[in-house]
Amino acid sequence: MLGASRMIGRYVIALVSLLVLHMRAEGAINVGITYVTEAVASGAVCLDGSPPAYHFSEGFGSGINNWLVHFQGGSWCQNVSSCISRRDTSLGSSAHMETAVTFHGLLNNEEEFNPDFYNWNRILVRYCDGGSYTGDVEAVDPVTNLHFRGARVFQAVMENLLSRGMKNAQNAIMSGCSAGGLTSILHCDKFKALLPSGARVKCLSDAGYFVNANDISGAPSIEEFYSQVVATHGSANNLPASCTSRMKPSLCFFPENVVEQIQTPIFFLNAAHDSWQIANILAPPDSDPSGVWHGCRTNIQNCTPEQLKIIQDFRMEFLTALRKASRFSPHNGMFIDGCFAHCQSDAQQTWFSAPVVGNATISRAVGDWYYDRNGFHKKIDCAYPCNPTCQNVS
Ligand SMILES: *[C@@H]1O[C@H](CO)[C@@H](O)[C@H](O)[C@H]1NC(C)=O
Ligand SMILES: *[C@@H]1O[C@H](CO)[C@@H](O)[C@H](O)[C@H]1NC(C)=O
């Protein structure tokens, strides 16, 4: 008995030291949660009425006045029933969030793994409004207790960070992945306006360039979905006015309709065959009643030649929509790999090792663009499966 438990004990110790070694090898640290409790007074709350939250790893050395604010992703809830399903989860309530998370990729605190940003103040803002921080509805239905207040959450979190020292920022980046990557596009100029006028402020959108394309049945399902998001969250007044003055607000949820007016330099990191977009914009379950896309929509290796052809056409639609992000702004950067992926900046492997496009990793491409190093900052890869360094999700 004793021998067995001793062996189990040793086994556990070995496992734990392996884990610690592994974490050290990646230079990742655990970062505790901070609740922005003062936000509640201004009604800046998560879907369930709880305070917003973030994880904050303090800058050090030469990075002490540099700020990287990264917005977590997690899709959207577009109607009352889907928002109720989200309300009592970590994507709708800070009462349900893990109290610590590990910082990888662009949030990593070791120079060896994140040479340009490791010593910045690094913040991961937890996503809990379900509307990419655009919502603002005063009324709260006592039956559902749903709060649509994303825009107020954005403001309150920013005020909190400014008071913690971001008001003295010399360098700053607003970034985010997926729904957070869209946030960093929609709110980029707002972020810039909050920071000191002399600061170098830029935005980084990771997997946030969602395109307005029809699905495989020919239906405009993403356009319909976003129009429900905008209606449910009361988003119209918090989308870029330069867009809402020209077209209906729900179309201003699409980057292709807002990027030409963004004044702040912005970097678009995206897979050209974004795996979320293929599964949810191109081939959502409703567009495929017979289920022939079932295997392909989650793993590109399962796609038939006919399906791959449709995915390549989608890539061309994506690149056409992306052209608007490039045409008028020499200050923008991009890294559009030919991979099947979604969110590549906050995982260590994709951020720092591979994919490689035009000799650059993502970490290098973003760093060069941010600091205006090494010339040209727009890298567009060839189409799947040409790039052997891709980390295709399976
Ligand atoms: C609400 O959203 C869910 C999840 O996307 C969907 O299944 C449902 O049909 C929607 N309900 C209404 C009334 O539109
Ligand atoms: C990549 O690096 C190799 C070797 O240094 C060089 O010959 C090549 O021109 C580079 N390619 C690009 C696209 O920069």
CSV table of C-alpha atoms and ligand atoms in Angstrom, one decimal:
chain,number,residue,atom,x,y,z
A,1,MET,CA,0.0,0.0,0.0
A,2,LEU,CA,2.6,2.4,1.2
A,3,GLY,CA,5.0,1.4,-1.7
A,4,ALA,CA,2.2,2.0,-4.2
A,5,SER,CA,1.3,5.4,-2.8
A,6,ARG,CA,4.9,6.4,-2.7
A,7,MET,CA,5.2,5.4,-6.4
A,8,ILE,CA,2.2,7.4,-7.2
A,9,GLY,CA,3.7,10.2,-5.3
A,10,ARG,CA,6.9,10.0,-7.3
A,11,TYR,CA,4.9,9.7,-10.5
A,12,VAL,CA,3.0,12.9,-9.6
A,13,ILE,CA,6.2,14.7,-8.7
A,14,ALA,CA,7.8,13.7,-12.0
A,15,LEU,CA,4.7,14.8,-13.9
A,16,VAL,CA,4.6,18.2,-12.1
A,17,SER,CA,8.3,18.8,-12.8
A,18,LEU,CA,7.7,17.9,-16.4
A,19,LEU,CA,4.9,20.3,-16.5
A,20,VAL,CA,7.0,23.0,-14.9
A,21,LEU,CA,9.8,22.3,-17.3
A,22,HIS,CA,7.4,22.5,-20.2
A,23,MET,CA,6.0,25.8,-18.9
A,24,ARG,CA,9.5,27.2,-18.4
A,25,ALA,CA,10.5,26.1,-21.9
A,26,GLU,CA,7.7,28.1,-23.3
A,27,GLY,CA,8.3,31.0,-20.9
A,28,ALA,CA,4.6,31.1,-20.0
A,29,ILE,CA,3.3,32.5,-16.7
A,30,ASN,CA,0.0,32.3,-14.9
A,31,VAL,CA,-1.6,35.7,-14.5
A,32,GLY,CA,-4.4,36.3,-11.9
A,33,ILE,CA,-7.7,38.0,-12.6
A,34,THR,CA,-8.6,41.6,-11.8
A,35,TYR,CA,-12.3,42.6,-11.5
A,36,VAL,CA,-13.2,46.1,-12.6
A,37,THR,CA,-15.7,46.5,-9.8
A,38,GLU,CA,-16.0,50.3,-10.1
A,39,ALA,CA,-17.5,49.7,-13.6
A,40,VAL,CA,-20.7,48.4,-12.1
A,41,ALA,CA,-21.8,51.9,-11.0
A,42,SER,CA,-21.9,53.1,-14.6
A,43,GLY,CA,-23.7,50.0,-15.7
A,44,ALA,CA,-20.6,48.7,-17.5
A,45,VAL,CA,-21.2,45.0,-16.9
A,46,CYS,CA,-21.1,41.5,-18.4
A,47,LEU,CA,-24.2,39.9,-19.8
A,48,ASP,CA,-25.3,38.7,-16.3
A,49,GLY,CA,-24.6,42.1,-14.6
A,50,SER,CA,-21.3,41.0,-13.1
A,51,PRO,CA,-18.2,43.3,-13.3
A,52,PRO,CA,-15.9,43.1,-16.3
A,53,ALA,CA,-12.4,41.6,-15.8
A,54,TYR,CA,-8.9,41.3,-17.2
A,55,HIS,CA,-5.6,39.7,-16.5
A,56,PHE,CA,-2.6,42.0,-16.1
A,57,SER,CA,1.1,41.2,-16.2
A,58,GLU,CA,3.1,44.3,-15.3
A,59,GLY,CA,5.7,45.8,-17.6
A,60,PHE,CA,9.3,46.0,-16.5
A,61,GLY,CA,12.7,47.4,-17.5
A,62,SER,CA,12.5,49.4,-20.8
A,63,GLY,CA,8.9,48.2,-21.3
A,64,ILE,CA,7.5,50.0,-18.3
A,65,ASN,CA,5.6,52.6,-20.3
A,66,ASN,CA,4.5,50.3,-23.1
A,67,TRP,CA,1.0,48.8,-23.1
A,68,LEU,CA,-0.4,45.8,-25.0
A,69,VAL,CA,-4.2,45.4,-24.5
A,70,HIS,CA,-5.4,42.1,-26.0
A,71,PHE,CA,-9.1,41.3,-26.3
A,72,GLN,CA,-10.2,37.7,-25.9
A,73,GLY,CA,-12.5,36.2,-28.6
A,74,GLY,CA,-15.5,33.9,-28.4
A,75,SER,CA,-18.0,34.6,-31.2
A,76,TRP,CA,-21.2,36.5,-30.5
A,77,CYS,CA,-24.7,35.9,-29.1
A,78,GLN,CA,-27.3,37.3,-31.6
A,79,ASN,CA,-30.6,36.9,-29.8
A,80,VAL,CA,-32.1,36.6,-26.4
A,81,SER,CA,-32.1,32.8,-26.2
A,82,SER,CA,-28.4,32.5,-27.4
A,83,CYS,CA,-27.4,35.3,-24.9
A,84,ILE,CA,-29.2,33.5,-22.1
A,85,SER,CA,-27.2,30.3,-23.0
A,86,ARG,CA,-24.0,32.4,-22.7
A,87,ARG,CA,-25.0,34.5,-19.6
A,88,ASP,CA,-23.9,32.0,-17.0
A,89,THR,CA,-20.7,30.9,-18.6
A,90,SER,CA,-17.2,32.5,-18.6
A,91,LEU,CA,-18.1,34.3,-21.8
A,92,GLY,CA,-21.1,36.1,-20.1
A,93,SER,CA,-20.1,36.4,-16.5
A,94,SER,CA,-17.0,37.2,-14.5
A,95,ALA,CA,-18.4,35.0,-11.7
A,96,HIS,CA,-17.7,32.0,-14.0
A,97,MET,CA,-14.2,32.9,-15.2
A,98,GLU,CA,-11.0,31.1,-14.3
A,99,THR,CA,-9.1,33.2,-11.8
A,100,ALA,CA,-5.8,32.7,-13.6
A,101,VAL,CA,-4.8,32.1,-17.2
A,102,THR,CA,-1.5,31.3,-18.9
A,103,PHE,CA,0.0,34.0,-21.1
A,104,HIS,CA,1.4,32.7,-24.4
A,105,GLY,CA,2.4,34.1,-27.7
A,106,LEU,CA,2.3,37.8,-27.9
A,107,LEU,CA,1.5,37.9,-24.1
A,108,ASN,CA,4.6,35.9,-23.2
A,109,ASN,CA,6.9,37.5,-20.6
A,110,GLU,CA,10.2,36.1,-21.8
A,111,GLU,CA,12.4,37.8,-24.3
A,112,GLU,CA,13.5,34.6,-25.9
A,113,PHE,CA,9.9,33.8,-27.0
A,114,ASN,CA,8.4,37.2,-27.5
A,115,PRO,CA,11.4,39.6,-28.2
A,116,ASP,CA,9.4,42.8,-29.0
A,117,PHE,CA,6.7,42.8,-26.3
A,118,TYR,CA,7.9,40.6,-23.4
A,119,ASN,CA,8.5,43.4,-21.0
A,120,TRP,CA,5.4,45.5,-21.9
A,121,ASN,CA,2.4,45.8,-19.6
A,122,ARG,CA,0.4,43.0,-21.1
A,123,ILE,CA,-3.3,42.8,-20.5
A,124,LEU,CA,-5.8,40.1,-21.6
A,125,VAL,CA,-9.3,41.6,-21.4
A,126,ARG,CA,-12.0,38.9,-20.8
A,127,TYR,CA,-14.8,38.8,-23.3
A,128,CYS,CA,-18.2,38.8,-21.5
A,129,ASP,CA,-20.6,41.0,-23.4
A,130,GLY,CA,-21.2,38.8,-26.5
A,131,GLY,CA,-21.2,41.8,-28.9
A,132,SER,CA,-17.5,42.7,-29.5
A,133,TYR,CA,-17.9,45.7,-27.1
A,134,THR,CA,-20.5,47.5,-29.2
A,135,GLY,CA,-23.7,47.0,-27.2
A,136,ASP,CA,-25.5,49.6,-25.2
A,137,VAL,CA,-29.1,49.0,-24.1
A,138,GLU,CA,-30.3,50.8,-21.0
A,139,ALA,CA,-33.2,48.6,-20.2
A,140,VAL,CA,-32.7,45.2,-18.4
A,141,ASP,CA,-35.5,42.7,-18.7
A,142,PRO,CA,-36.0,41.4,-15.1
A,143,VAL,CA,-37.0,38.0,-16.5
A,144,THR,CA,-33.7,37.3,-18.4
A,145,ASN,CA,-31.5,39.8,-16.4
A,146,LEU,CA,-29.5,40.3,-19.7
A,147,HIS,CA,-27.3,43.3,-19.8
A,148,PHE,CA,-26.2,44.5,-23.3
A,149,ARG,CA,-23.5,46.9,-22.3
A,150,GLY,CA,-20.3,46.0,-24.3
A,151,ALA,CA,-19.5,49.6,-25.3
A,152,ARG,CA,-19.7,50.7,-21.6
A,153,VAL,CA,-17.4,47.8,-20.7
A,154,PHE,CA,-14.8,48.9,-23.2
A,155,GLN,CA,-14.9,52.5,-21.8
A,156,ALA,CA,-14.7,51.4,-18.2
A,157,VAL,CA,-11.8,48.9,-18.8
A,158,MET,CA,-9.9,51.6,-20.7
A,159,GLU,CA,-10.5,54.2,-17.9
A,160,ASN,CA,-9.3,51.7,-15.3
A,161,LEU,CA,-6.1,50.9,-17.3
A,162,LEU,CA,-5.4,54.6,-18.0
A,163,SER,CA,-5.5,55.2,-14.2
A,164,ARG,CA,-3.1,52.2,-13.7
A,165,GLY,CA,-0.5,54.0,-15.8
A,166,MET,CA,-1.6,53.7,-19.4
A,167,LYS,CA,-2.2,57.4,-19.4
A,168,ASN,CA,1.6,57.7,-19.6
A,169,ALA,CA,2.0,55.2,-22.4
A,170,GLN,CA,4.8,55.8,-24.9
A,171,ASN,CA,4.0,52.7,-27.0
A,172,ALA,CA,0.6,50.9,-27.2
A,173,ILE,CA,-1.1,48.2,-29.1
A,174,MET,CA,-4.7,47.2,-29.0
A,175,SER,CA,-5.0,43.6,-30.2
A,176,GLY,CA,-7.4,40.8,-30.1
A,177,CYS,CA,-8.4,37.5,-31.6
A,178,SER,CA,-11.6,36.5,-33.4
A,179,ALA,CA,-14.5,38.5,-31.9
A,180,GLY,CA,-11.6,40.4,-30.1
A,181,GLY,CA,-9.8,40.8,-33.4
A,182,LEU,CA,-13.0,42.5,-34.7
A,183,THR,CA,-13.1,44.6,-31.5
A,184,SER,CA,-9.5,45.9,-32.3
A,185,ILE,CA,-10.7,47.0,-35.7
A,186,LEU,CA,-14.0,48.6,-34.7
A,187,HIS,CA,-12.5,50.4,-31.7
A,188,CYS,CA,-9.0,51.1,-33.0
A,189,ASP,CA,-9.4,54.9,-33.4
A,190,LYS,CA,-11.3,55.1,-30.1
A,191,PHE,CA,-8.3,53.4,-28.4
A,192,LYS,CA,-5.8,55.8,-30.1
A,193,ALA,CA,-7.9,58.8,-29.0
A,194,LEU,CA,-7.6,57.7,-25.3
A,195,LEU,CA,-3.8,57.7,-25.3
A,196,PRO,CA,-1.3,60.5,-25.1
A,197,SER,CA,-1.0,62.3,-28.4
A,198,GLY,CA,2.7,61.6,-28.7
A,199,ALA,CA,2.4,57.9,-28.1
A,200,ARG,CA,3.0,55.4,-30.9
A,201,VAL,CA,-0.4,53.7,-31.0
A,202,LYS,CA,-1.3,50.8,-33.4
A,203,CYS,CA,-3.8,48.0,-33.6
A,204,LEU,CA,-3.5,44.3,-34.4
A,205,SER,CA,-6.4,42.3,-35.5
A,206,ASP,CA,-5.9,38.5,-35.3
A,207,ALA,CA,-8.5,36.5,-37.2
A,208,GLY,CA,-10.9,39.5,-37.0
A,209,TYR,CA,-11.4,40.1,-40.7
A,210,PHE,CA,-14.8,38.5,-41.1
A,211,VAL,CA,-16.0,38.8,-44.7
A,212,ASN,CA,-19.6,39.4,-46.0
A,213,ALA,CA,-19.8,36.3,-48.2
A,214,ASN,CA,-22.8,34.1,-49.0
A,215,ASP,CA,-22.8,30.5,-47.7
A,216,ILE,CA,-22.7,27.4,-49.9
A,217,SER,CA,-26.5,27.5,-50.3
A,218,GLY,CA,-26.3,31.1,-51.6
A,219,ALA,CA,-27.8,32.6,-48.5
A,220,PRO,CA,-26.3,35.7,-46.8
A,221,SER,CA,-26.2,33.9,-43.4
A,222,ILE,CA,-23.4,36.0,-41.8
A,223,GLU,CA,-25.0,39.2,-42.9
A,224,GLU,CA,-28.3,38.1,-41.3
A,225,PHE,CA,-26.4,36.9,-38.2
A,226,TYR,CA,-24.6,40.2,-37.7
A,227,SER,CA,-27.8,42.2,-38.2
A,228,GLN,CA,-29.3,40.2,-35.3
A,229,VAL,CA,-26.3,40.9,-33.2
A,230,VAL,CA,-26.5,44.6,-33.9
A,231,ALA,CA,-30.2,44.7,-33.2
A,232,THR,CA,-30.1,42.7,-30.0
A,233,HIS,CA,-27.1,44.6,-28.5
A,234,GLY,CA,-28.2,48.0,-29.6
A,235,SER,CA,-24.9,48.5,-31.3
A,236,ALA,CA,-25.7,51.1,-33.9
A,237,ASN,CA,-24.4,54.1,-32.0
A,238,ASN,CA,-21.1,52.4,-31.2
A,239,LEU,CA,-20.0,51.4,-34.6
A,240,PRO,CA,-17.7,53.7,-36.6
A,241,ALA,CA,-19.8,56.8,-37.6
A,242,SER,CA,-17.8,57.1,-40.8
A,243,CYS,CA,-19.5,53.8,-41.8
A,244,THR,CA,-23.0,54.2,-40.3
A,245,SER,CA,-23.4,57.5,-42.1
A,246,ARG,CA,-23.1,55.6,-45.4
A,247,MET,CA,-24.9,52.3,-44.9
A,248,LYS,CA,-27.1,50.4,-42.5
A,249,PRO,CA,-25.4,49.8,-39.1
A,250,SER,CA,-25.4,46.0,-39.3
A,251,LEU,CA,-23.1,46.2,-42.4
A,252,CYS,CA,-20.6,48.3,-40.3
A,253,PHE,CA,-19.9,45.1,-38.3
A,254,PHE,CA,-17.9,44.0,-41.4
A,255,PRO,CA,-14.2,45.2,-41.5
A,256,GLU,CA,-14.4,45.6,-45.3
A,257,ASN,CA,-16.9,48.4,-44.7
A,258,VAL,CA,-15.0,50.3,-42.0
A,259,VAL,CA,-11.2,49.8,-42.6
A,260,GLU,CA,-10.8,52.5,-45.3
A,261,GLN,CA,-11.8,55.1,-42.7
A,262,ILE,CA,-9.6,54.0,-39.8
A,263,GLN,CA,-6.9,56.5,-39.2
A,264,THR,CA,-4.7,54.5,-36.8
A,265,PRO,CA,-2.2,52.0,-38.3
A,266,ILE,CA,-3.5,48.5,-38.1
A,267,PHE,CA,-2.1,45.1,-38.8
A,268,PHE,CA,-4.3,42.3,-40.1
A,269,LEU,CA,-3.2,38.8,-39.2
A,270,ASN,CA,-5.5,36.2,-40.7
A,271,ALA,CA,-5.5,32.8,-42.4
A,272,ALA,CA,-6.8,33.2,-45.9
A,273,HIS,CA,-8.9,30.1,-45.3
A,274,ASP,CA,-9.8,31.0,-41.8
A,275,SER,CA,-11.2,27.9,-40.2
A,276,TRP,CA,-13.9,29.7,-38.2
A,277,GLN,CA,-15.1,31.5,-41.3
A,278,ILE,CA,-15.2,28.3,-43.4
A,279,ALA,CA,-17.2,26.5,-40.7
A,280,ASN,CA,-19.5,29.4,-39.9
A,281,ILE,CA,-19.7,31.8,-42.9
A,282,LEU,CA,-19.0,29.6,-45.9
A,283,ALA,CA,-20.5,26.3,-44.7
A,284,PRO,CA,-22.6,26.8,-41.5
A,285,PRO,CA,-24.7,23.8,-40.6
A,286,ASP,CA,-28.0,25.3,-41.8
A,287,SER,CA,-26.5,25.7,-45.3
A,288,ASP,CA,-25.6,22.0,-45.4
A,289,PRO,CA,-28.7,20.0,-44.5
A,290,SER,CA,-27.4,16.8,-46.0
A,291,GLY,CA,-24.2,17.1,-43.9
A,292,VAL,CA,-21.7,16.6,-46.8
A,293,TRP,CA,-19.5,19.4,-45.4
A,294,HIS,CA,-19.5,17.9,-42.0
A,295,GLY,CA,-15.9,16.5,-42.1
A,296,CYS,CA,-14.5,19.3,-44.3
A,297,ARG,CA,-15.8,22.2,-42.3
A,298,THR,CA,-13.7,21.3,-39.3
A,299,ASN,CA,-10.6,19.7,-41.0
A,300,ILE,CA,-9.4,20.8,-44.4
A,301,GLN,CA,-7.8,17.5,-44.9
A,302,ASN,CA,-11.2,15.9,-45.2
A,303,CYS,CA,-12.4,18.1,-48.0
A,304,THR,CA,-13.1,16.7,-51.4
A,305,PRO,CA,-11.5,18.4,-54.5
A,306,GLU,CA,-14.9,20.1,-55.2
A,307,GLN,CA,-15.0,21.4,-51.7
A,308,LEU,CA,-11.4,22.6,-51.9
A,309,LYS,CA,-12.3,24.5,-55.1
A,310,ILE,CA,-15.1,26.3,-53.2
A,311,ILE,CA,-12.7,27.1,-50.3
A,312,GLN,CA,-10.2,28.5,-52.8
A,313,ASP,CA,-13.0,30.7,-54.3
A,314,PHE,CA,-13.7,31.8,-50.7
A,315,ARG,CA,-10.1,32.7,-50.3
A,316,MET,CA,-10.3,35.0,-53.4
A,317,GLU,CA,-13.4,36.7,-51.9
A,318,PHE,CA,-11.5,37.1,-48.7
A,319,LEU,CA,-8.5,38.7,-50.5
A,320,THR,CA,-10.8,41.0,-52.4
A,321,ALA,CA,-12.5,42.2,-49.2
A,322,LEU,CA,-9.0,42.6,-47.7
A,323,ARG,CA,-7.8,44.9,-50.5
A,324,LYS,CA,-9.9,47.7,-48.9
A,325,ALA,CA,-7.6,47.4,-45.9
A,326,SER,CA,-4.5,48.1,-48.0
A,327,ARG,CA,-5.5,50.5,-50.7
A,328,PHE,CA,-5.2,53.8,-49.0
A,329,SER,CA,-3.0,53.0,-46.0
A,330,PRO,CA,0.7,52.4,-46.4
A,331,HIS,CA,0.9,52.3,-42.6
A,332,ASN,CA,-1.1,49.1,-42.4
A,333,GLY,CA,0.5,45.7,-42.3
A,334,MET,CA,-0.7,42.2,-43.0
A,335,PHE,CA,0.3,38.6,-42.6
A,336,ILE,CA,-2.2,36.5,-44.5
A,337,ASP,CA,-1.1,32.9,-44.4
A,338,GLY,CA,-2.4,30.1,-46.6
A,339,CYS,CA,-3.2,27.9,-43.6
A,340,PHE,CA,-6.5,26.6,-42.2
A,341,ALA,CA,-6.4,28.3,-38.8
A,342,HIS,CA,-8.1,30.8,-36.5
A,343,CYS,CA,-6.2,32.9,-34.0
A,344,GLN,CA,-2.5,32.6,-34.3
A,345,SER,CA,-1.0,35.4,-32.1
A,346,ASP,CA,-1.8,34.0,-28.6
A,347,ALA,CA,-0.5,30.5,-29.0
A,348,GLN,CA,3.3,30.1,-28.6
A,349,GLN,CA,3.9,27.9,-31.7
A,350,THR,CA,2.0,30.0,-34.2
A,351,TRP,CA,3.2,33.3,-32.8
A,352,PHE,CA,6.9,32.4,-32.6
A,353,SER,CA,7.8,29.4,-34.8
A,354,ALA,CA,5.5,28.7,-37.7
A,355,PRO,CA,3.8,29.5,-40.1
A,356,VAL,CA,6.5,31.3,-41.9
A,357,VAL,CA,5.5,33.6,-44.8
A,358,GLY,CA,8.2,35.5,-46.9
A,359,ASN,CA,10.8,34.4,-44.4
A,360,ALA,CA,9.0,35.9,-41.4
A,361,THR,CA,7.2,34.4,-38.5
A,362,ILE,CA,4.2,36.2,-37.2
A,363,SER,CA,6.1,37.5,-34.2
A,364,ARG,CA,8.8,39.0,-36.5
A,365,ALA,CA,6.3,40.4,-39.0
A,366,VAL,CA,4.2,42.2,-36.3
A,367,GLY,CA,7.4,43.5,-34.5
A,368,ASP,CA,8.9,44.8,-37.8
A,369,TRP,CA,5.7,46.6,-38.7
A,370,TYR,CA,5.1,48.1,-35.3
A,371,TYR,CA,8.7,49.5,-35.1
A,372,ASP,CA,8.9,50.4,-38.8
A,373,ARG,CA,11.8,48.0,-39.3
A,374,ASN,CA,12.8,46.2,-42.5
A,375,GLY,CA,10.7,47.8,-45.1
A,376,PHE,CA,7.6,46.1,-46.6
A,377,HIS,CA,5.0,44.9,-44.2
A,378,LYS,CA,2.4,43.2,-46.3
A,379,LYS,CA,2.8,39.5,-46.6
A,380,ILE,CA,0.3,37.4,-48.5
A,381,ASP,CA,0.9,33.7,-48.7
A,382,CYS,CA,0.1,31.2,-51.5
A,383,ALA,CA,-3.1,29.1,-51.2
A,384,TYR,CA,-3.5,25.9,-49.3
A,385,PRO,CA,-1.7,23.5,-49.3
A,386,CYS,CA,1.4,25.3,-50.6
A,387,ASN,CA,2.9,26.3,-47.3
A,388,PRO,CA,4.5,23.4,-45.5
A,389,THR,CA,5.0,25.4,-42.3
A,390,CYS,CA,1.2,25.7,-41.7
A,391,GLN,CA,-0.2,24.5,-38.4
A,392,ASN,CA,-3.5,23.5,-39.8
A,393,VAL,CA,-6.1,22.9,-37.1
A,394,SER,CA,-7.7,19.4,-37.2
B,1,LIG,C1,-31.4,32.4,-31.6
B,1,LIG,O1,-30.0,31.9,-31.8
B,1,LIG,C2,-29.9,30.5,-31.8
B,1,LIG,C3,-28.4,30.2,-31.8
B,1,LIG,O2,-27.8,30.7,-32.9
B,1,LIG,C4,-30.7,29.9,-33.0
B,1,LIG,O3,-30.5,28.5,-33.0
B,1,LIG,C5,-32.1,30.3,-32.8
B,1,LIG,O4,-32.9,29.8,-33.9
B,1,LIG,C6,-32.3,31.8,-32.7
B,1,LIG,N1,-33.7,32.1,-32.3
B,1,LIG,C7,-34.4,33.0,-33.0
B,1,LIG,C8,-35.8,33.3,-32.4
B,1,LIG,O5,-34.0,33.6,-34.0
B,2,LIG,C1,14.4,34.5,-47.7
B,2,LIG,O1,15.7,34.3,-47.3
B,2,LIG,C2,16.5,33.8,-48.3
B,2,LIG,C3,17.9,33.5,-47.7
B,2,LIG,O2,18.3,34.5,-46.8
B,2,LIG,C4,16.6,34.8,-49.5
B,2,LIG,O3,17.5,34.2,-50.5
B,2,LIG,C5,15.2,35.0,-50.0
B,2,LIG,O4,15.3,36.0,-51.0
B,2,LIG,C6,14.3,35.5,-48.9
B,2,LIG,N1,12.9,35.5,-49.4
B,2,LIG,C7,12.1,36.5,-49.2
B,2,LIG,C8,10.8,36.5,-49.8
B,2,LIG,O5,12.4,37.5,-48.5
